[in-house]
PDB file of C-alpha atoms and ligand atoms in Angstrom:
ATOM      1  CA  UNK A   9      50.052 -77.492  56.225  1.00 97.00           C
ATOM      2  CA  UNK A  10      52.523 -79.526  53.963  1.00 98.00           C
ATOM      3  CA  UNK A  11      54.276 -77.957  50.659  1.00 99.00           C
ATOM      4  CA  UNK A  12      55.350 -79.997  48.058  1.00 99.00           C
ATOM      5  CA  UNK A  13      57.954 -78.926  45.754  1.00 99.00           C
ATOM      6  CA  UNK A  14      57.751 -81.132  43.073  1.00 98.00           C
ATOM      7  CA  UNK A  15      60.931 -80.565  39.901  1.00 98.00           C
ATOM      8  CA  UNK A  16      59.714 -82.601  36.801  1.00 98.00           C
ATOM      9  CA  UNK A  17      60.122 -82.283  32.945  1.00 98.00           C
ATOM     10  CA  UNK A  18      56.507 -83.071  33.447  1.00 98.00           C
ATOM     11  CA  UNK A  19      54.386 -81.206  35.399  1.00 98.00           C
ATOM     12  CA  UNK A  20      51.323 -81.626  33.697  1.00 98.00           C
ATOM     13  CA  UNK A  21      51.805 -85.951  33.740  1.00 98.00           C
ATOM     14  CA  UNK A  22      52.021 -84.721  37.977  1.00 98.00           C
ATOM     15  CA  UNK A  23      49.092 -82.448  38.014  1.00 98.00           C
ATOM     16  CA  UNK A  24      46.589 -84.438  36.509  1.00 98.00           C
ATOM     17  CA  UNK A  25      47.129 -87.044  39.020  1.00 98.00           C
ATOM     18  CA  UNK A  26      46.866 -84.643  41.428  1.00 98.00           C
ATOM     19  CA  UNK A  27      43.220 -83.408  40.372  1.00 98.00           C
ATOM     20  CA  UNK A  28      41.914 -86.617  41.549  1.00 98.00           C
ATOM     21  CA  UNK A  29      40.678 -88.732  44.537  1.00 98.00           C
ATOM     22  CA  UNK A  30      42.566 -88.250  48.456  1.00 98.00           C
ATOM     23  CA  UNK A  31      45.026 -85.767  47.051  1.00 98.00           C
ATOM     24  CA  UNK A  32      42.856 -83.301  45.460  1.00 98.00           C
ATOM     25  CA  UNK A  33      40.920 -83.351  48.842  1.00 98.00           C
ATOM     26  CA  UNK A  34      44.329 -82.792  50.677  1.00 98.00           C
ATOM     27  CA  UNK A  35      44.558 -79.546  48.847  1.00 98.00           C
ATOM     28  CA  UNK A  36      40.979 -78.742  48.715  1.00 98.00           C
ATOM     29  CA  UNK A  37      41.190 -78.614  52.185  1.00 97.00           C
ATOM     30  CA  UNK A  38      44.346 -76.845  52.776  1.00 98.00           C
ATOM     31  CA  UNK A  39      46.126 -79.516  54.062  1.00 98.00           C
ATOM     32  CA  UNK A  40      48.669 -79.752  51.318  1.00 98.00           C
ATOM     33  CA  UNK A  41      50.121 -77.205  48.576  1.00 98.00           C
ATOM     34  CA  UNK A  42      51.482 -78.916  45.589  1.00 99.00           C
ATOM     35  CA  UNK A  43      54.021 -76.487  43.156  1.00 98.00           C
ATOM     36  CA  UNK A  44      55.425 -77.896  40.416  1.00 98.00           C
ATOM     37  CA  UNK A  45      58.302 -76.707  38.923  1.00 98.00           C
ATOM     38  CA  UNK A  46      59.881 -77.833  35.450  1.00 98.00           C
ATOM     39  CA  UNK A  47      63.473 -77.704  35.416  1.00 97.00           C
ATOM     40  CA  UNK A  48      63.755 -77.350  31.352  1.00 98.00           C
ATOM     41  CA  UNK A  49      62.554 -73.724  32.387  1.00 98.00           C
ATOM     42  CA  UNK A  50      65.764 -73.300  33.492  1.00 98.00           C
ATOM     43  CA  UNK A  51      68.253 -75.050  30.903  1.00 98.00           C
ATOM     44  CA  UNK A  52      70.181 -72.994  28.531  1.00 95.00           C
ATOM     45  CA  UNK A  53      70.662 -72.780  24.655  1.00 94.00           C
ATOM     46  CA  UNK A  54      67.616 -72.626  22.136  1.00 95.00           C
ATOM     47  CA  UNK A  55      67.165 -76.584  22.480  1.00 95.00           C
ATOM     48  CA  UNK A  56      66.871 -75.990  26.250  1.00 96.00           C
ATOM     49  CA  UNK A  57      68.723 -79.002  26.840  1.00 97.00           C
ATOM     50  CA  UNK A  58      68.815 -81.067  30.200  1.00 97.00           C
ATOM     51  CA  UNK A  59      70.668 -84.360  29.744  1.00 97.00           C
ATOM     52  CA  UNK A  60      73.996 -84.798  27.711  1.00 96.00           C
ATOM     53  CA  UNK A  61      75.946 -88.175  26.735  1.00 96.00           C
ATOM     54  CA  UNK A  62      78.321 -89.444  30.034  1.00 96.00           C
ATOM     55  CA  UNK A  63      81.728 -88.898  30.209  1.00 97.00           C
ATOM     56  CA  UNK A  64      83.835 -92.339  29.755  1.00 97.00           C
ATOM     57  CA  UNK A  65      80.881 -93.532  27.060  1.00 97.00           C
ATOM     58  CA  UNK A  66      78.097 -95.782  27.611  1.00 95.00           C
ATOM     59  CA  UNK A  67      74.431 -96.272  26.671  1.00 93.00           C
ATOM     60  CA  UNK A  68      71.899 -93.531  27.939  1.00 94.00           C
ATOM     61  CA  UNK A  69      71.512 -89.976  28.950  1.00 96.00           C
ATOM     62  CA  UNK A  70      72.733 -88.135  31.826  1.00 97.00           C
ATOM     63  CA  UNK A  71      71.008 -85.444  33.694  1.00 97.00           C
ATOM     64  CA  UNK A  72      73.018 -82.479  33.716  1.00 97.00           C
ATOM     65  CA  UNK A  73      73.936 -80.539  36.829  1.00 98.00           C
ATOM     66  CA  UNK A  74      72.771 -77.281  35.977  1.00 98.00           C
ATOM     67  CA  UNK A  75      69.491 -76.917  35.229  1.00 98.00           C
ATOM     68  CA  UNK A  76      68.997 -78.938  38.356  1.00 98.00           C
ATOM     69  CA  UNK A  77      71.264 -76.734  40.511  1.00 98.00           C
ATOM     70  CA  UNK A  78      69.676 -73.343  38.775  1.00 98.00           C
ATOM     71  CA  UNK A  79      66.035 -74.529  39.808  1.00 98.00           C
ATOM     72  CA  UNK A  80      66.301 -75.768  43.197  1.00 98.00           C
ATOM     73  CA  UNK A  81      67.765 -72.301  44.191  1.00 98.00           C
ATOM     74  CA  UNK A  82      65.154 -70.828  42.361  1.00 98.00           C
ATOM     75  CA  UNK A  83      62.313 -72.969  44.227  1.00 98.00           C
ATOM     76  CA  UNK A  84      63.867 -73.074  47.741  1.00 98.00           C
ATOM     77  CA  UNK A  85      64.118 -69.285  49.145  1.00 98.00           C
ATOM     78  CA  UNK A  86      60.052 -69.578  48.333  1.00 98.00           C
ATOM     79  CA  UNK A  87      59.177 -70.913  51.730  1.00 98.00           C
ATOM     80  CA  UNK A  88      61.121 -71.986  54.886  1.00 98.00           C
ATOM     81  CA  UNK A  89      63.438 -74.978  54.801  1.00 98.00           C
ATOM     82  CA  UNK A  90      62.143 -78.060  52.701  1.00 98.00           C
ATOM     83  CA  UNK A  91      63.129 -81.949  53.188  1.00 98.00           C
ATOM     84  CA  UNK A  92      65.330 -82.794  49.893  1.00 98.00           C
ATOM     85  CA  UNK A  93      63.959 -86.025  48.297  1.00 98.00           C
ATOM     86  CA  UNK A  94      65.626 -87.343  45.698  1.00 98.00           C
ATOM     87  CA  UNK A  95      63.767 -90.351  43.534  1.00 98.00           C
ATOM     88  CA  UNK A  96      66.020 -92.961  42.584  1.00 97.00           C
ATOM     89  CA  UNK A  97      65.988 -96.857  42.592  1.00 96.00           C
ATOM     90  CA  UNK A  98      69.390 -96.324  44.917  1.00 96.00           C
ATOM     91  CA  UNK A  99      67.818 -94.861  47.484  1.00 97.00           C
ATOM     92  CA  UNK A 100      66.420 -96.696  50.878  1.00 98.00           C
ATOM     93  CA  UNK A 101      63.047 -98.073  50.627  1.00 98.00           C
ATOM     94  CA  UNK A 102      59.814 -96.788  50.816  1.00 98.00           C
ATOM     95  CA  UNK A 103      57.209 -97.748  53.024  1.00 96.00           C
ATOM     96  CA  UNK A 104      54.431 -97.065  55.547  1.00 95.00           C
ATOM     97  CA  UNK A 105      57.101 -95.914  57.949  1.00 96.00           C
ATOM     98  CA  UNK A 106      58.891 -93.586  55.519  1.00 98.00           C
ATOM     99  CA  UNK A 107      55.366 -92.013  54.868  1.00 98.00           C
ATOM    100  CA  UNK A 108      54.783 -91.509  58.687  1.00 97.00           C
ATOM    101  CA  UNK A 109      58.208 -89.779  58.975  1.00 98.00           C
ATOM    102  CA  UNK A 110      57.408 -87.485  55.800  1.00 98.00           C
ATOM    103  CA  UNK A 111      53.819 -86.751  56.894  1.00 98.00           C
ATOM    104  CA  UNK A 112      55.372 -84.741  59.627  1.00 98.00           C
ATOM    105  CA  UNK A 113      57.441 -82.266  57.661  1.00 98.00           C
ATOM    106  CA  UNK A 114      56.593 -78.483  56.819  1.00 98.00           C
ATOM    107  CA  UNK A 115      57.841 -78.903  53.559  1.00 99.00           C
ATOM    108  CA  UNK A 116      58.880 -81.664  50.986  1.00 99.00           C
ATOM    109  CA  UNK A 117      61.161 -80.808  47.894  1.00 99.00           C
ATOM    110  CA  UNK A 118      61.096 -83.770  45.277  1.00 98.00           C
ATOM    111  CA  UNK A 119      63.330 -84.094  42.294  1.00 98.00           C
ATOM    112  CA  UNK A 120      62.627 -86.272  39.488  1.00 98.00           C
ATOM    113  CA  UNK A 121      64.610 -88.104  37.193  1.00 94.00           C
ATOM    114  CA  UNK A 122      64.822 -88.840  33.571  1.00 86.00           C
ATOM    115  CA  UNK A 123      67.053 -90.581  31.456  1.00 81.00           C
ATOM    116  CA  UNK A 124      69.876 -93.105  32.825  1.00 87.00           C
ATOM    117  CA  UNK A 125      70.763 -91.562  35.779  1.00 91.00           C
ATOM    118  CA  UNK A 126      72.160 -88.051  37.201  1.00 95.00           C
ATOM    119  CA  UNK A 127      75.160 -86.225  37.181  1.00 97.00           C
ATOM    120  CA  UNK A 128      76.881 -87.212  40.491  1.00 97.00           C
ATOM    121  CA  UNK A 129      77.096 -83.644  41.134  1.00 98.00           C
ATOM    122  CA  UNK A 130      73.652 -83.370  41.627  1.00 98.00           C
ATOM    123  CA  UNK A 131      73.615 -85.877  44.348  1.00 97.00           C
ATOM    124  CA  UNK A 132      76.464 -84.236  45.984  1.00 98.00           C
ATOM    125  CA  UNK A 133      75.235 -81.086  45.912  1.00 98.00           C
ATOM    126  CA  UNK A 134      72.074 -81.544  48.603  1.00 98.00           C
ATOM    127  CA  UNK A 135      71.310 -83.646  51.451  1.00 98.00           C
ATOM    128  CA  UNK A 136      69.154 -85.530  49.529  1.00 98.00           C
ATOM    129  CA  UNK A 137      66.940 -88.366  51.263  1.00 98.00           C
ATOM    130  CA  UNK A 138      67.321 -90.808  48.246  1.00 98.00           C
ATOM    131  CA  UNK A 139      64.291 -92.631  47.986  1.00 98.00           C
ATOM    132  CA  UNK A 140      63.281 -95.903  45.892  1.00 98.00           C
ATOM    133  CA  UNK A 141      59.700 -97.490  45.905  1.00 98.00           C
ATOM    134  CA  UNK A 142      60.810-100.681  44.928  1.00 98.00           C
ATOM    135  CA  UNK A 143      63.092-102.709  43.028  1.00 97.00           C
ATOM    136  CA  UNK A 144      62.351-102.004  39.484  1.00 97.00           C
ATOM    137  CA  UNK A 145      63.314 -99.192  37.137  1.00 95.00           C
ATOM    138  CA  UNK A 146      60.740 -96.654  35.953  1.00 97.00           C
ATOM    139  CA  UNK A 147      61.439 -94.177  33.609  1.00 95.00           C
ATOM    140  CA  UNK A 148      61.137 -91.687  35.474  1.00 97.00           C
ATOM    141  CA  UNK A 149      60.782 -90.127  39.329  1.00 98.00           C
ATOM    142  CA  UNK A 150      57.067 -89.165  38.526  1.00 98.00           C
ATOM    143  CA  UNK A 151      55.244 -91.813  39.649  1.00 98.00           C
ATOM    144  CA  UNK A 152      57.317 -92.729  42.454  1.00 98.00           C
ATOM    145  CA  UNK A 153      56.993 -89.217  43.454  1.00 98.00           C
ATOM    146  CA  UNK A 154      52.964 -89.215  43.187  1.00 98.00           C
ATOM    147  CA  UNK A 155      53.123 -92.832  45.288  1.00 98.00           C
ATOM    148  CA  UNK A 156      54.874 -90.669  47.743  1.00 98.00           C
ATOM    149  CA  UNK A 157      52.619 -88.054  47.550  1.00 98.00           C
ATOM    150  CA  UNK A 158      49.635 -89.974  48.224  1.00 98.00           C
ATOM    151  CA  UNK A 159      50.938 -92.101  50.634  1.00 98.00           C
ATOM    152  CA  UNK A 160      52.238 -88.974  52.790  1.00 98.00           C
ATOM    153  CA  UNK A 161      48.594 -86.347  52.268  1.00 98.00           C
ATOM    154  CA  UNK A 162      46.461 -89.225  53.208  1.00 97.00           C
ATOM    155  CA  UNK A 163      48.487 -89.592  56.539  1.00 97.00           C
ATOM    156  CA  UNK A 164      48.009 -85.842  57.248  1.00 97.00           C
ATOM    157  CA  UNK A 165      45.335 -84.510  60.126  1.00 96.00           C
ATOM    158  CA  UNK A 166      41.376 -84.625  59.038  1.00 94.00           C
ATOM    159  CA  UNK A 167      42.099 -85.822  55.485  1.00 96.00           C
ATOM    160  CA  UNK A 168      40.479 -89.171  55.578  1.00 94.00           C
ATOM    161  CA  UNK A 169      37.476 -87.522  57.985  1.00 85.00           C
ATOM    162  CA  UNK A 170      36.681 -88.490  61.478  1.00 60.00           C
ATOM    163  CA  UNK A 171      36.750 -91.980  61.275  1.00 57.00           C
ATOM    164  CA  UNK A 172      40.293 -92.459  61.448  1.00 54.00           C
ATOM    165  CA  UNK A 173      40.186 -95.508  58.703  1.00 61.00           C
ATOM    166  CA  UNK A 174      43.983 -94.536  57.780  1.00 56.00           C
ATOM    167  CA  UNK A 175      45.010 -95.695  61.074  1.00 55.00           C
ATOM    168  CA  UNK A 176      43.293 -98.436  60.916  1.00 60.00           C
ATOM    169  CA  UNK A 177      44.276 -99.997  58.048  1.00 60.00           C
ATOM    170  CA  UNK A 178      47.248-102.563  56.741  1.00 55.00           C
ATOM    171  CA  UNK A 179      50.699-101.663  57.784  1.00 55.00           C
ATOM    172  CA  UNK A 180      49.691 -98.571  59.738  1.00 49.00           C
ATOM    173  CA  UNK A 181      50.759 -98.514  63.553  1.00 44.00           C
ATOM    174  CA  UNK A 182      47.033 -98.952  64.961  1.00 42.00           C
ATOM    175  CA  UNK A 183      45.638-102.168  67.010  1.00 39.00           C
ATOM    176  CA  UNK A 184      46.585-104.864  64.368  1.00 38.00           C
ATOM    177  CA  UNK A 185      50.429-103.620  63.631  1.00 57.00           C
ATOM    178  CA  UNK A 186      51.572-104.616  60.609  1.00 82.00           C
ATOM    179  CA  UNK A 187      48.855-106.863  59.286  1.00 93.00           C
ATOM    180  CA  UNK A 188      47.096-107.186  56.173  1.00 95.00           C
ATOM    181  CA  UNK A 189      43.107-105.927  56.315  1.00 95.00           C
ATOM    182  CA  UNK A 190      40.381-108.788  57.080  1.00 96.00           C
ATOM    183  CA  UNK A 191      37.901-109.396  54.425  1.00 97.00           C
ATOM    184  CA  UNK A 192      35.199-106.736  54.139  1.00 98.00           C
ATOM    185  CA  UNK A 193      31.737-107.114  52.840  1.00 98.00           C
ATOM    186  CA  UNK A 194      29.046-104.600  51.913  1.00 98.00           C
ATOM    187  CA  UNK A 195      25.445-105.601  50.615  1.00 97.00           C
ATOM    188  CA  UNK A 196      24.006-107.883  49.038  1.00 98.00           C
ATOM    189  CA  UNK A 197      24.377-110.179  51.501  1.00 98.00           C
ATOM    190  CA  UNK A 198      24.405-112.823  49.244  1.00 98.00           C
ATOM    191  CA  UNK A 199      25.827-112.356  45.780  1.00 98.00           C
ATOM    192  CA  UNK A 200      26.348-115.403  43.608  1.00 98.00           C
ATOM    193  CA  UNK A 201      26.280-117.896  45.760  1.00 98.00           C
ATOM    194  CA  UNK A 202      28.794-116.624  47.944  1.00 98.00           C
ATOM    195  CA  UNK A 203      27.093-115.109  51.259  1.00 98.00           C
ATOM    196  CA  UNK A 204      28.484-112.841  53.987  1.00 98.00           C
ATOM    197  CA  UNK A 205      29.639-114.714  56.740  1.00 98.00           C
ATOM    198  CA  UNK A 206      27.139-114.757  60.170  1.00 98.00           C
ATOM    199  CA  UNK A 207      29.215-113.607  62.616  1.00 98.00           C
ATOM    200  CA  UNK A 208      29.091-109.888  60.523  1.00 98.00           C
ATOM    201  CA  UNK A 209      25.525-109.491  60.470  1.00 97.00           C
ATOM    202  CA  UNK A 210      25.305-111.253  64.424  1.00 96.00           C
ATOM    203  CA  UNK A 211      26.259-107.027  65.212  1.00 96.00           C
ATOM    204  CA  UNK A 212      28.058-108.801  68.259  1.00 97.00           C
ATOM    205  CA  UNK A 213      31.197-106.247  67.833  1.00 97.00           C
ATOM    206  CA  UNK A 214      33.366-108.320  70.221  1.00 97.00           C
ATOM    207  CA  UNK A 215      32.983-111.532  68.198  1.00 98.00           C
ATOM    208  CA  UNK A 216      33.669-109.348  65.143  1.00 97.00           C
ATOM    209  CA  UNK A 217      36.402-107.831  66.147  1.00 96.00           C
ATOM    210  CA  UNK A 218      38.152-111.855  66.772  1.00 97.00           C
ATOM    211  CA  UNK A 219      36.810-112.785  63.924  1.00 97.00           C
ATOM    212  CA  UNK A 220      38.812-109.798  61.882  1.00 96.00           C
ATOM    213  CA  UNK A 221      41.875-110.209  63.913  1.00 96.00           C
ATOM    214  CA  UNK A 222      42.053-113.859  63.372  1.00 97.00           C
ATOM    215  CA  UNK A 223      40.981-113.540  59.739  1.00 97.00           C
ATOM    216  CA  UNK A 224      43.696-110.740  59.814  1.00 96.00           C
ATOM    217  CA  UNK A 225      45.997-112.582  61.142  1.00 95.00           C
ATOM    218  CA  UNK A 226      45.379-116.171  59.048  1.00 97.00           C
ATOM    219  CA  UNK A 227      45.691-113.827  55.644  1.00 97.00           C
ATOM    220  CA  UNK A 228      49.398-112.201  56.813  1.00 96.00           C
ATOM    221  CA  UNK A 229      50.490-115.691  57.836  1.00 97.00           C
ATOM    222  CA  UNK A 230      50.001-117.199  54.332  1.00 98.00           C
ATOM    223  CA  UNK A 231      50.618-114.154  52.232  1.00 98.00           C
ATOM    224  CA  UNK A 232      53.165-112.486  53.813  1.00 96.00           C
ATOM    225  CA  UNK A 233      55.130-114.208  56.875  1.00 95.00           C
ATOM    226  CA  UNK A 234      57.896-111.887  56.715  1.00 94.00           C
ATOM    227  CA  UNK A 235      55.314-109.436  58.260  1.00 92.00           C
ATOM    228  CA  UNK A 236      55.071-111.726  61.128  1.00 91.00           C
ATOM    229  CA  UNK A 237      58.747-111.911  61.637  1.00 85.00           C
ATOM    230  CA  UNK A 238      59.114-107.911  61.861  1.00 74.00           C
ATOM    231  CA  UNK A 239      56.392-108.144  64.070  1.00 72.00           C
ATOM    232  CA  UNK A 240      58.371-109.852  66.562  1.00 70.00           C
ATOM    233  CA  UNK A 241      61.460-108.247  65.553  1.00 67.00           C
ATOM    234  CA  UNK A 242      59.825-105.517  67.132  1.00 58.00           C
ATOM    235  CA  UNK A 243      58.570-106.154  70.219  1.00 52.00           C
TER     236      UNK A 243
HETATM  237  N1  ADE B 323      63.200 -93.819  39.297  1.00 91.98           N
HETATM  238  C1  ADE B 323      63.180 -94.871  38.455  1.00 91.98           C
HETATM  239  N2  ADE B 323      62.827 -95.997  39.083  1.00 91.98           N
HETATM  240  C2  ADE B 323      62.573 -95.647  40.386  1.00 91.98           C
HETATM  241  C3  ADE B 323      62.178 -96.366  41.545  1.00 91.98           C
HETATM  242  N3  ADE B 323      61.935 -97.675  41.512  1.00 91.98           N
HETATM  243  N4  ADE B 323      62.034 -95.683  42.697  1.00 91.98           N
HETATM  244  C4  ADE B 323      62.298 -94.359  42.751  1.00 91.98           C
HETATM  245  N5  ADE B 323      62.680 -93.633  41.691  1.00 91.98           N
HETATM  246  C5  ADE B 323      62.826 -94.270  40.522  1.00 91.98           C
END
């Protein structure tokens, strides 16, 4: 079983994301706890206030240290020791690899971020795993945190049922590596003009299975080469 911690000045933006789809099966199941925590709980003063205007001037809000500090040593003596992730567009890259990695920890304590940026005291005060999903600035660690979240419960034991599809798919570590899916097709098997192909309804699984690779293979090469190159980087 995996706990997430998650710290947000909005848990209920996180929750109803998690009520849906793979991660509300994750729980159902017991594969996954999710507590949310929001850190204005723990700010002082009758505005409860948890950013302030940086030191040395500037556009923007700064998180400030203590409400941060006060809740993560309210949340962390609540189970054993939790991985500290910190949501940031400084931190290393996320990917399929990074979800692997998490998928395998007892517990998962995310913080995120509002406003500008974050006290530096806050980053110096854990050993934070900085994480950023991509190169673009959100306003806030929420959704990188739920992309995280989703990424990681899907990963974990019996939560995509027997069939094993998470392994299967793009990026994952299975048969094809690190290339894109093949075209799939359901019924009809002919839809507006445009028809399944034979070799799918021939049930010959060996010439399916080179047709998907190569069609696998065709749609990495001209949509993403650099895929190719790790490939080989790899080997
Ligand atoms: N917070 C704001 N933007 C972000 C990003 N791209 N990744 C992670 N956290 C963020």
């Amino acid at each position: 079983m995996l706990r997430f911690d998650i710290l947000t000045l909005f848990p209920e933006m996180v929750e109803a994301v998690l009520q849906h789809s793979i991660p509300r099966i994750a729980r159902e199941q017991g594969a996954v706890e999710y507590h949310l925590h929001n850190f204005r709980d723990f700010a002082e003063g009758v505005h409860q206030a948890v950013d302030d205007r940086p030191y040395g001037g500037g556009a923007g809000m700064v998180l400030k240290p203590e409400p941060v500090f006060k809740s993560i040593r309210h949340v962390l003596p609540q189970a054993g020791p939790a991985h500290m992730v910190l949501l940031t567009p400084q931190g290393r890259r996320f990917n399929q690899r990074v979800a692997e990695e998490l998928a395998k920890q007892p517990r998962i304590l995310m913080l995120c971020g509002r406003y500008e940026g974050f006290d530096e005291r806050i980053r110096m005060g854990f050993a934070w795993d900085e994480i950023s999903i991509g190169d673009y600035v959100l306003s806030g660690g929420e959704l990188p945190a739920l992309t995280i979240v989703d990424a990681t419960v899907r990963l974990l034991p019996g939560v995509l049922g027997d069939d094993a599809s998470a392994h299967e798919e793009s990026f994952g570590r299975g048969l094809r590596g690190k290339l894109l899916e093949y075209p799939h097709y359901t019924r009809p098997i002919e839809f507006e003009g445009m028809k399944v192909p034979e070799v799918l309804q021939s049930g010959h699984h060996g010439e399916i299975a080179k047709w998907r690779l190569e069609q696998a293979l065709k749609r990495t090469k001209d949509r993403r080469p650099d895929l190719l190159d790790d490939l080989h980087d790899e080997e």
